[in-house]
CSV table of C-alpha atoms in Angstrom, one decimal:
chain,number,residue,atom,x,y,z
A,385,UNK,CA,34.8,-39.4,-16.2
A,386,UNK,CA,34.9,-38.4,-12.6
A,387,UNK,CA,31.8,-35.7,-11.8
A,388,UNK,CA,31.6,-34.1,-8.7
A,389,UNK,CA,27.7,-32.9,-8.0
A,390,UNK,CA,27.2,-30.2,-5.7
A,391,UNK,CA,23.7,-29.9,-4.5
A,392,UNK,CA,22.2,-28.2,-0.8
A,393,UNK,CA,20.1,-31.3,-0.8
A,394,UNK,CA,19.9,-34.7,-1.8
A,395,UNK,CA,18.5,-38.8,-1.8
A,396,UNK,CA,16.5,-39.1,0.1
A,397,UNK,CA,15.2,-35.3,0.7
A,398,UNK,CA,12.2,-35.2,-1.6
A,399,UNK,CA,10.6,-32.9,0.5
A,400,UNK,CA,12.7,-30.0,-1.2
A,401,UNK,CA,11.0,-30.6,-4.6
A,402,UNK,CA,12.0,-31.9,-7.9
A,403,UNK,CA,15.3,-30.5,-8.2
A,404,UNK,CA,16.6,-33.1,-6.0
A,405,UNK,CA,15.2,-35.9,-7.3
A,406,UNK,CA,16.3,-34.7,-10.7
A,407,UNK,CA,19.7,-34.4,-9.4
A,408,UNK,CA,19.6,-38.1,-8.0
A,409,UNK,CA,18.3,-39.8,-11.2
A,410,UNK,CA,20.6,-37.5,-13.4
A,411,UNK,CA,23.2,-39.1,-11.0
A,412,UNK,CA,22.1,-42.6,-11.2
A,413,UNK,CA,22.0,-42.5,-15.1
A,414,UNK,CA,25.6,-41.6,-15.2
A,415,UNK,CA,26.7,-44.4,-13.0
A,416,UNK,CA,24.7,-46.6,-15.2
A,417,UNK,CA,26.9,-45.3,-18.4
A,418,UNK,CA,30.2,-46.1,-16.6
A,419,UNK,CA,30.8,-42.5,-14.6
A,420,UNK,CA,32.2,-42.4,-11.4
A,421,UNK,CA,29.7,-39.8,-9.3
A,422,UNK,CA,30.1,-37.9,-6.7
A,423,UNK,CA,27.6,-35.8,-4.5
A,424,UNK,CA,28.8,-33.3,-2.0
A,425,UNK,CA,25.7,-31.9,-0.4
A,426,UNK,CA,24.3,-31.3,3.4
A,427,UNK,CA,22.2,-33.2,5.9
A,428,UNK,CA,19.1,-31.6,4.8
A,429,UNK,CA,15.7,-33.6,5.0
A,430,UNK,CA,13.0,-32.2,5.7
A,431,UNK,CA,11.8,-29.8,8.1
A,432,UNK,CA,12.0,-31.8,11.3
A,433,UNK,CA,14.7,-34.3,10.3
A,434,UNK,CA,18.7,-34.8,8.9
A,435,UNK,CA,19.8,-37.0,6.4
A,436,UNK,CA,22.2,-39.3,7.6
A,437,UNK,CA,24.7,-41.2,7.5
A,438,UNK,CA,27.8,-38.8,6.7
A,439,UNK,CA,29.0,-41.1,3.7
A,440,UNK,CA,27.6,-43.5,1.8
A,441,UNK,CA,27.2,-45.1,-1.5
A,442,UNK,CA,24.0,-46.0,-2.8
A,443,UNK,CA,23.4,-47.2,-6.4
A,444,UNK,CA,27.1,-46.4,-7.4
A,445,UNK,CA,26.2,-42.6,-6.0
A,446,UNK,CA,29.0,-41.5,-3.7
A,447,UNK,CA,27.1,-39.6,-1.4
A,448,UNK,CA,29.1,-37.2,1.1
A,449,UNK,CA,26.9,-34.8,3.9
A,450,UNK,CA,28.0,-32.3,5.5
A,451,UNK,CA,26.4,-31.0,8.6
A,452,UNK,CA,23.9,-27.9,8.7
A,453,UNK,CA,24.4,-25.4,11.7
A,454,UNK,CA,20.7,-25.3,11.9
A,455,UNK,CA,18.1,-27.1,10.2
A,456,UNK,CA,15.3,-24.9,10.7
A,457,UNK,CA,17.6,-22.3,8.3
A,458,UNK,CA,17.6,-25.3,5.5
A,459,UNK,CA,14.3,-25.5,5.4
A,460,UNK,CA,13.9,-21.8,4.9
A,461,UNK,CA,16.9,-22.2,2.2
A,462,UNK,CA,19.8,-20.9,4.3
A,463,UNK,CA,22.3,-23.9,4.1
A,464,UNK,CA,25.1,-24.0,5.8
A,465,UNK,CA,27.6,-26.6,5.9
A,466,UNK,CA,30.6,-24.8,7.4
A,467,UNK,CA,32.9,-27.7,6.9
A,468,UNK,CA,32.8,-28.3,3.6
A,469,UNK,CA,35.8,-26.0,1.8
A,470,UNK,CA,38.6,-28.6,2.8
A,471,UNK,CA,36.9,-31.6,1.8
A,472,UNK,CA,35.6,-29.4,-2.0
A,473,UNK,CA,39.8,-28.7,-2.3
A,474,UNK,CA,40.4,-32.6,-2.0
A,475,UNK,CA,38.1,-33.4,-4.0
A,476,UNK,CA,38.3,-30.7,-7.0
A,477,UNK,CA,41.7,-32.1,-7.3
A,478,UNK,CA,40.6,-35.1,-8.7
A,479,UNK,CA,37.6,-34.3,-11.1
A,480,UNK,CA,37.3,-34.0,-14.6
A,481,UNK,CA,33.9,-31.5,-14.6
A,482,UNK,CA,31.8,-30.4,-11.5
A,483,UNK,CA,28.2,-29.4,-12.2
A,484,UNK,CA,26.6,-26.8,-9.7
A,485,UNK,CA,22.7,-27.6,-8.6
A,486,UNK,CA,21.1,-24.1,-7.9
A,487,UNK,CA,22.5,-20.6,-7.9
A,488,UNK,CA,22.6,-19.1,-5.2
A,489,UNK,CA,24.6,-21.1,-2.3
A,490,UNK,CA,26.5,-21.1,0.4
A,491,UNK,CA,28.2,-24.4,-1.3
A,492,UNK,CA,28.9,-22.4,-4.7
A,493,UNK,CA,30.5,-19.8,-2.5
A,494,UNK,CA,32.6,-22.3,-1.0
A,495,UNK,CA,33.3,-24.0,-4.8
A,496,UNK,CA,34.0,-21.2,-6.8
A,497,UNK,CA,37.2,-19.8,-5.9
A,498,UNK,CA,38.6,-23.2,-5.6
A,499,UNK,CA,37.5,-24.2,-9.1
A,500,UNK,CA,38.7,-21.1,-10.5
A,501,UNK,CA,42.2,-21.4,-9.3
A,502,UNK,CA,42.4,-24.9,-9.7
A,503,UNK,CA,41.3,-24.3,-13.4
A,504,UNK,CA,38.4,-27.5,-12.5
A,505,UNK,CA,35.5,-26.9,-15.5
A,506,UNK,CA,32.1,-26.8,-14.2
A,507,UNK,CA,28.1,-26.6,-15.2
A,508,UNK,CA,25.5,-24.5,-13.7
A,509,UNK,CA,22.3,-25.8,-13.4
A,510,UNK,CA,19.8,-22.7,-11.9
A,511,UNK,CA,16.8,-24.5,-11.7
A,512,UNK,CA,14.7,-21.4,-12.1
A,513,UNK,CA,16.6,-19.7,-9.5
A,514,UNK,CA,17.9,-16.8,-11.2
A,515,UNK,CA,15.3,-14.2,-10.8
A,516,UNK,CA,15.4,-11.9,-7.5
A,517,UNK,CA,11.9,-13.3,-6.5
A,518,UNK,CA,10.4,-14.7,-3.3
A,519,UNK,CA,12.1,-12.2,-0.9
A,520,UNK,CA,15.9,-11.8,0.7
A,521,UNK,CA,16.5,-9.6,-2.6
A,522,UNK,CA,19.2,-7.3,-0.6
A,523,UNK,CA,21.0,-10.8,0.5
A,524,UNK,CA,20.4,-12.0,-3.4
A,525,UNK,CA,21.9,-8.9,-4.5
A,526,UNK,CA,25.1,-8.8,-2.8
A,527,UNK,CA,25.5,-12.8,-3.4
A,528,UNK,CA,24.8,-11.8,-7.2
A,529,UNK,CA,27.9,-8.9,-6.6
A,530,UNK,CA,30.1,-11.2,-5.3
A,531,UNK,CA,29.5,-14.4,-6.7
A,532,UNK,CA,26.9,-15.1,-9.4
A,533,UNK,CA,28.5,-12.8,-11.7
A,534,UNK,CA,31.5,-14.6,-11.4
A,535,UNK,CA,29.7,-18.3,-11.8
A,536,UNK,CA,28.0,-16.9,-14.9
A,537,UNK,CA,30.9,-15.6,-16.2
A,538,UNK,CA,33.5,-19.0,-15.7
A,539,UNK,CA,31.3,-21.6,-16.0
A,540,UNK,CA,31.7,-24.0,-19.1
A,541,UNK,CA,28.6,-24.6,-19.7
A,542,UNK,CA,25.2,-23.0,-18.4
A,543,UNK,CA,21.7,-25.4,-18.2
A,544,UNK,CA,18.7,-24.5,-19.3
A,545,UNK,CA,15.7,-26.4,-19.0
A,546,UNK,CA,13.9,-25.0,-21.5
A,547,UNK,CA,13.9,-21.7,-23.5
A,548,UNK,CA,12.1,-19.4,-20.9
A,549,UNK,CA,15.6,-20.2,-19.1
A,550,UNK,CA,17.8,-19.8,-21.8
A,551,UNK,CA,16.4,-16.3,-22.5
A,552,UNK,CA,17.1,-15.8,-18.6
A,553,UNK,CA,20.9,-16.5,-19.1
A,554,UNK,CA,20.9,-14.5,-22.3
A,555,UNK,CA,19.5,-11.3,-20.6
A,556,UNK,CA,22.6,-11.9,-18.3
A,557,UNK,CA,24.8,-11.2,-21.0
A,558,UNK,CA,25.9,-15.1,-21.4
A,559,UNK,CA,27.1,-16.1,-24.8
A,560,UNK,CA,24.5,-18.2,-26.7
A,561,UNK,CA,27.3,-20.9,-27.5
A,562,UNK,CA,27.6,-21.8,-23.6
A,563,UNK,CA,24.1,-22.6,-23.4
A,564,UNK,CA,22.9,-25.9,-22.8
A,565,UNK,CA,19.0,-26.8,-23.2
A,566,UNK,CA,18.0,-30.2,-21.7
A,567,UNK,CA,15.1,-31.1,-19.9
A,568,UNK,CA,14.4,-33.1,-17.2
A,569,UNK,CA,13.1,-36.2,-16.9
A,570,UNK,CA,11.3,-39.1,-15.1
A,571,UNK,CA,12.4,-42.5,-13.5
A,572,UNK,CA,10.3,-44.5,-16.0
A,573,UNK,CA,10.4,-47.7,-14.0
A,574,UNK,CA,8.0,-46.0,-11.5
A,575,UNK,CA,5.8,-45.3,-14.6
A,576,UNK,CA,5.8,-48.5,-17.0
A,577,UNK,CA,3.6,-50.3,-14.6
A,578,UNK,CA,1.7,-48.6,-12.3
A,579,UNK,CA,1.0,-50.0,-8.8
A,580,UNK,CA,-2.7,-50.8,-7.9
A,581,UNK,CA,-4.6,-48.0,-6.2
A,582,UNK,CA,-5.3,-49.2,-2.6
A,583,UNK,CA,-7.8,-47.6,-1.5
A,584,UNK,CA,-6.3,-43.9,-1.8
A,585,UNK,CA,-10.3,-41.9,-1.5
A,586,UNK,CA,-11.5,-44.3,0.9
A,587,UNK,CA,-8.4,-43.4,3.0
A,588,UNK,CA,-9.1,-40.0,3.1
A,589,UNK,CA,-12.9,-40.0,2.7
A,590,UNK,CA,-13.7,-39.2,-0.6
A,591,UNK,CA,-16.5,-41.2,-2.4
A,592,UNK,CA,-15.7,-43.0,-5.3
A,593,UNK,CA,-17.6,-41.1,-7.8
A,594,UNK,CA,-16.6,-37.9,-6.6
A,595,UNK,CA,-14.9,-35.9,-9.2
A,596,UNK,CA,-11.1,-35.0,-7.5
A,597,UNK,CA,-8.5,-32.1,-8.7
A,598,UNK,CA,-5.1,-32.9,-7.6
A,599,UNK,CA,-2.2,-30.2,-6.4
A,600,UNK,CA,0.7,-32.2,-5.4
A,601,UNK,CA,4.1,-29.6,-4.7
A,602,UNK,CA,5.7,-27.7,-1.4
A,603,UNK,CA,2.4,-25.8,0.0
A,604,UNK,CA,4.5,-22.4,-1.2
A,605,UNK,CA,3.2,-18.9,-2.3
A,606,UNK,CA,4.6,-19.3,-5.3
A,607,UNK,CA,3.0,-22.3,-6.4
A,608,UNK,CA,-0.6,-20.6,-6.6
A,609,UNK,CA,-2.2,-22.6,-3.6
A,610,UNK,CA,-4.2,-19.7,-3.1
A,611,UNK,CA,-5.1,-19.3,-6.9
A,612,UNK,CA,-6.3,-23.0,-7.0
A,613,UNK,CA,-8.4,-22.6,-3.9
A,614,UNK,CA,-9.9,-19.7,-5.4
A,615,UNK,CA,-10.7,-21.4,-8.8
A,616,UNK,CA,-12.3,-24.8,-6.7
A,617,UNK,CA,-14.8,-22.2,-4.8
A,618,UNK,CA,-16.2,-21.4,-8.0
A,619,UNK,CA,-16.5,-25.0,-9.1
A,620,UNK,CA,-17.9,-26.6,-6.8
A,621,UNK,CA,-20.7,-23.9,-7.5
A,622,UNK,CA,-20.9,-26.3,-10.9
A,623,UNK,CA,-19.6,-29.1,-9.5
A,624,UNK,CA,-20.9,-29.5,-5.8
A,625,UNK,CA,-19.2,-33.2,-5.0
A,626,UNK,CA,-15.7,-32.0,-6.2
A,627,UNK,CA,-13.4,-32.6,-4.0
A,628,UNK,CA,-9.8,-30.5,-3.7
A,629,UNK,CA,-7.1,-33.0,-2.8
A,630,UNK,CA,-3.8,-31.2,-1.6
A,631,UNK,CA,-0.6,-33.4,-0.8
A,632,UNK,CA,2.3,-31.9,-0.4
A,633,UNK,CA,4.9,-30.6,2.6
A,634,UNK,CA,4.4,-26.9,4.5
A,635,UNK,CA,6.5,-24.9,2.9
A,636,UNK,CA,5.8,-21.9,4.9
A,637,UNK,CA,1.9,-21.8,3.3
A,638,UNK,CA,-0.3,-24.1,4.8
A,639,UNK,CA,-1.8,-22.2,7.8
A,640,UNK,CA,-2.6,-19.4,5.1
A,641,UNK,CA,-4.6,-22.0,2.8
A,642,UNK,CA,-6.2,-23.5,5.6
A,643,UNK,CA,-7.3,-19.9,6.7
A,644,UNK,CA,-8.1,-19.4,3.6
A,645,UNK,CA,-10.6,-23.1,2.8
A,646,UNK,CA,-12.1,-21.9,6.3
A,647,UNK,CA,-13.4,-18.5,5.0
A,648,UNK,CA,-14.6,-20.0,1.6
A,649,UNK,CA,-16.6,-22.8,3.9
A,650,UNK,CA,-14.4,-25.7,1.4
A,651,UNK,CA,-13.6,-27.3,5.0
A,652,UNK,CA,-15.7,-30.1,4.3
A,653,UNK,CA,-14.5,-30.4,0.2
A,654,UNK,CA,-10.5,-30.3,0.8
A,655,UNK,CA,-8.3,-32.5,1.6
A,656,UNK,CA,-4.8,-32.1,3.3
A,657,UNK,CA,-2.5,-35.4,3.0
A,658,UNK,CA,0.9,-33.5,3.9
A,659,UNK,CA,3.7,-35.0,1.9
A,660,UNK,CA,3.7,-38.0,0.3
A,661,UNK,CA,6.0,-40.0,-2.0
A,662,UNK,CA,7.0,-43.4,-3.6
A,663,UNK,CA,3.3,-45.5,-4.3
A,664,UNK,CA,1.0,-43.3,-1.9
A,665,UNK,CA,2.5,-40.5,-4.4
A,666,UNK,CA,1.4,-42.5,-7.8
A,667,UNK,CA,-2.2,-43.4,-6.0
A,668,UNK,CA,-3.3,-39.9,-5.4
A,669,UNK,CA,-2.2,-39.2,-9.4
A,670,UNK,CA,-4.4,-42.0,-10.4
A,671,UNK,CA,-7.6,-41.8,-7.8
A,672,UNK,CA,-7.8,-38.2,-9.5
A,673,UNK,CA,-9.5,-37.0,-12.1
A,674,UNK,CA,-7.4,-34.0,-13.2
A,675,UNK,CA,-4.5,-32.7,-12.0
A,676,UNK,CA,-3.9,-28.7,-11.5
A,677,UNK,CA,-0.3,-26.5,-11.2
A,678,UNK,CA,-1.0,-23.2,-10.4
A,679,UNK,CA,2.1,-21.5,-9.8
A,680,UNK,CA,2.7,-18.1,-9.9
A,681,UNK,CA,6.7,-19.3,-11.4
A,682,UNK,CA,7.3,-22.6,-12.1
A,683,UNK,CA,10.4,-23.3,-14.2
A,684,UNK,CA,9.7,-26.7,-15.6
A,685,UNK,CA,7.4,-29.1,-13.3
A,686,UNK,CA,8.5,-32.3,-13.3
A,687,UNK,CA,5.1,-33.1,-11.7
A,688,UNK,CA,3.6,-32.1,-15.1
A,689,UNK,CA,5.8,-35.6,-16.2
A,690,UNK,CA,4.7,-37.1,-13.5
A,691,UNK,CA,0.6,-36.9,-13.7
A,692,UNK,CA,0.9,-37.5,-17.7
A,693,UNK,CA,3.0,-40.5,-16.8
A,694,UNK,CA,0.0,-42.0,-14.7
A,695,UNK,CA,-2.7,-40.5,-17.8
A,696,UNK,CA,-4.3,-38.1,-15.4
A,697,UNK,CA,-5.0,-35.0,-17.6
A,698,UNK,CA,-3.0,-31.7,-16.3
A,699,UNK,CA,-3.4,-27.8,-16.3
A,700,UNK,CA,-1.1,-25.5,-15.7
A,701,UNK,CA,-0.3,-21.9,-15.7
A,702,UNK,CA,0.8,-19.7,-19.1
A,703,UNK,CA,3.6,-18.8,-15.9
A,704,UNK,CA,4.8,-22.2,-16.0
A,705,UNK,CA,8.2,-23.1,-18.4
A,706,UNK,CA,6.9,-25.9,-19.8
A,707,UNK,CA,3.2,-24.1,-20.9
A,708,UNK,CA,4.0,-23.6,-24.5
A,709,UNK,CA,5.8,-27.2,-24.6
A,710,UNK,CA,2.3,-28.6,-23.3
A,711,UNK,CA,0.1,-26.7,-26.0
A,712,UNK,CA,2.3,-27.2,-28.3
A,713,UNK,CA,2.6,-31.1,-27.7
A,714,UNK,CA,-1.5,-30.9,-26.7
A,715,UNK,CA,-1.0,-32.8,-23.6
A,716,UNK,CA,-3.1,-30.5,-21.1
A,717,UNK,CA,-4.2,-26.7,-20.6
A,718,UNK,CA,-2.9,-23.6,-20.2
A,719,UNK,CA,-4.7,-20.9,-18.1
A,720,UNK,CA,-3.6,-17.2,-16.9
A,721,UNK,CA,-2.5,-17.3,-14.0
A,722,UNK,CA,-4.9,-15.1,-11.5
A,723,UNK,CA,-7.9,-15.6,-13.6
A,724,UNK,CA,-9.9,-17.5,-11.8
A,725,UNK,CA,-12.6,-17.4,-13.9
A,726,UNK,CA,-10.3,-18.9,-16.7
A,727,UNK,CA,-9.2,-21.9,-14.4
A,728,UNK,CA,-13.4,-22.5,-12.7
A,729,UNK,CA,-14.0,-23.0,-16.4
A,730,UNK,CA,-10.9,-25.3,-17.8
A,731,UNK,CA,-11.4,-27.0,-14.5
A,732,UNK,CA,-15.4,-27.7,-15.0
A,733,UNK,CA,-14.8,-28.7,-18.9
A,734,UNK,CA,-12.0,-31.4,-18.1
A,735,UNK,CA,-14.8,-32.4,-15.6
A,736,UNK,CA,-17.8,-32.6,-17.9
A,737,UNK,CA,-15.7,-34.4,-20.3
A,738,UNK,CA,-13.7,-37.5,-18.9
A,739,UNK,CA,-13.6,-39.6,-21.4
A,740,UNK,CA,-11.7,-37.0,-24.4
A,741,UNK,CA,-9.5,-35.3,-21.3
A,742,UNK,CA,-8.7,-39.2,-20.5
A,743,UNK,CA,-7.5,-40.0,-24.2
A,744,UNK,CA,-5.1,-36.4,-24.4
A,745,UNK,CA,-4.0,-38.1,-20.5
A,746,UNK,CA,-3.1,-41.3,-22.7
A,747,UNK,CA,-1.7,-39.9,-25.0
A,748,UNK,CA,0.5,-37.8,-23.0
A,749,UNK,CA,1.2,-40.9,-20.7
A,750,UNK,CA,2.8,-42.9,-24.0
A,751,UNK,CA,4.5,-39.4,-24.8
A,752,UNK,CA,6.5,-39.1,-21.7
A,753,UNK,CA,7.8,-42.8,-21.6
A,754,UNK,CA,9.0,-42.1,-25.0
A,755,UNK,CA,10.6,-39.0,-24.2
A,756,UNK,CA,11.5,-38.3,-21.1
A,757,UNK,CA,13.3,-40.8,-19.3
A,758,UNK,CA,16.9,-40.3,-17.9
A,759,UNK,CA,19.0,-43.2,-20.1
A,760,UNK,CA,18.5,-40.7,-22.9
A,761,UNK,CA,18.5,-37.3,-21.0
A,762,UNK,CA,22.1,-38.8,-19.5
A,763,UNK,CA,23.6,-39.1,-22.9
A,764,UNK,CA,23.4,-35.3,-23.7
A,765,UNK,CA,24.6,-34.6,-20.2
A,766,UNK,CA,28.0,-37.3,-20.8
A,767,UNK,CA,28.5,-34.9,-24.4
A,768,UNK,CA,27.9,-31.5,-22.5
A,769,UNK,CA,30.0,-33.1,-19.8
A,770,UNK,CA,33.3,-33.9,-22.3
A,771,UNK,CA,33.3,-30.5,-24.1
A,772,UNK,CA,33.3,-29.3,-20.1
A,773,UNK,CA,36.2,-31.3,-19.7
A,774,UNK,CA,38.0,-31.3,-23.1
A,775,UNK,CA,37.4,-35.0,-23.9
């Protein structure tokens, strides 16, 4: 099959979260199964630089960018590649299925009307995007009018990553039957033998016996930043060495949270490393001790995946998609989210008791190698993929 992606970003933007790197190893499974796959997205990087080149091809991945007017606006989430409708027409022509990455976009604006007269099948995948939350609702509102509705109601097949989502599309009034629940996944040759850790504390002064929490995501209101920081103050009233380790890029949050360590007097106990990736990303899992997701909405948290894969013990929030998959499964704790209390305490116990939070870590580690990598994940998407199609 031919499948045409269509994504705002894309390899190599990690700096826009998991979604894209989902999208890419989704992507490079399907080549590996004999697909030929193709990526229309935009020159988004990060929040100084653009992706380039234009076109290129990089483990089988056809990769086509198309230039943002301004890529201050992508970083706030306003994409605009203006030149992308006649090159989406050329291309529609020729697929068997096209799958949609996010909900609201200016690309899915762009796609829809062509793949509806064109009669081209596609997939949505939302990732989490289809509540009204986290401002712009008037703009979300009229997109919804004009074009969500429409997507919901024409496309083959809608993804769900887990059942919180599926419920979502549900409430919308979309037919159980054109549901799809898969997960994502992990790249599990990153995972099946870790590198060394280099030095990772010493680089950023921490002293080897210090116990370290770990929040790596976008430094974003919505991922609890503020929640965490709260929940540390209280510990290190336990736990005076803790240390707060926070890598990630600004996504709009970090002069709040550094405003915030300030007035808590944490200056000296926290951490800032700005984003990291690739090895420097699987040291800071492994140099800590527990790692915490506090998000206010999280749909699924690949980083969940991630810090199991390394067997550093997790918590996350009960507003998290994959909470009831992680008590369920025992691989980490759940706390409320805003109860600070709740998290000082899960925090402090995980502490107190390496050794048993290390052997759930383990266990989870061995759970998500078995379960979670994309070889597997790609099969389901190649049968979703067919029915799309009619093959």
């Amino acid at each position: 099959m031919r499948i045409l992606h269509i994504i705002p970003y894309f390899y190599p933007a990690w700096a826009y979260g998991g979604t894209c790197r989902a999208a890419w190893e989704l992507s490079r499974a399907l080549v590996r199964k004999g697909h030929e796959v193709v990526v229309f997205t935009t020159d988004a990087l990060d929040s100084n630089n653009r992706a380039t080149p234009q076109f290129e091809v990089v483990d089988g991945v056809e990769i086509h960018r198309f230039h943002n007017v301004s890529n201050h606006l992508a970083w706030a989430r306003l994409f605009t590649p203006l030149t992308i409708g006649f090159y989406l027409e050329r291309e529609l022509k020729r697929v068997d299925v096209a799958h949609l990455h996010e909900y609201r976009s200016f690309q899915n604006a762009m796609a829809l009307p062509i793949m509806e007269r064109l009669k081209v099948p596609f997939v949505l995948t939302a990732q989490g995007g289809m509540p009204r939350i986290m401002g712009r609702y008037a703009l979300k509102q009229v997109y919804d009018a004009l074009v969500g509705q429409r997507i919901l109601k024409h496309a083959a097949r809608l993804h769900a990553l887990n059942t919180l989502e599926q419920t979502q599309f549900l409430e919308l009034g979309v037919e159980p039957e054109r549901i799809a629940i898969l997960p994502n996944g992990v790249n599990l040759d990153e995972y099946r033998v870790l590198p060394p850790v280099n030095g990772f504390r010493a680089k950023y002064d921490i002293r080897q016996n210090a116990p370290v929490v770990l929040f790596l995501a976008r430094v974003n209101k919505i991922k609890g930043v503020d929640f965490l920081v709260s929940g540390f103050a209280e510990v290190r009233k336990v736990l005076p060495d803790a240390v707060l380790v926070i890598v990630g890029p600004d996504d709009g949050y970090l002069t709040e949270i550094k405003q915030q360590v300030a007035a808590l007097g944490l200056e000296a106990h926290v951490r800032f490393t700005g984003y990291l990736d690739g090895v420097a990303k699987l040291e800071a899992y492994q140099s800590a001790n527990l790692y915490v997701l506090p998000s206010a909405y999280e749909m699924f948290a690949i980083t969940l995946l991630e810090s199991l894969a390394c067997a550093t013990p997790i918590i996350a929030t009960d507003r998290c998609g994959l909470a009831d998959f992680v008590r369920h499964n025992n691989l980490g704790s759940i706390v409320n989210y805003g109860d600070v209390n709740g998290l000082r305490d899960e925090i402090v116990n995980i502490l107190r008791s390496p050794d048993e939070a290390k052997r759930r870590a383990r266990y989870g580690r061995e759970y998500v190698l078995a379960n979670f990598g994309w070889d597997n994940i790609a099969e389901t998407w190649e049968d979703v993929y067919r029915k799309c199609a009619g093959k």
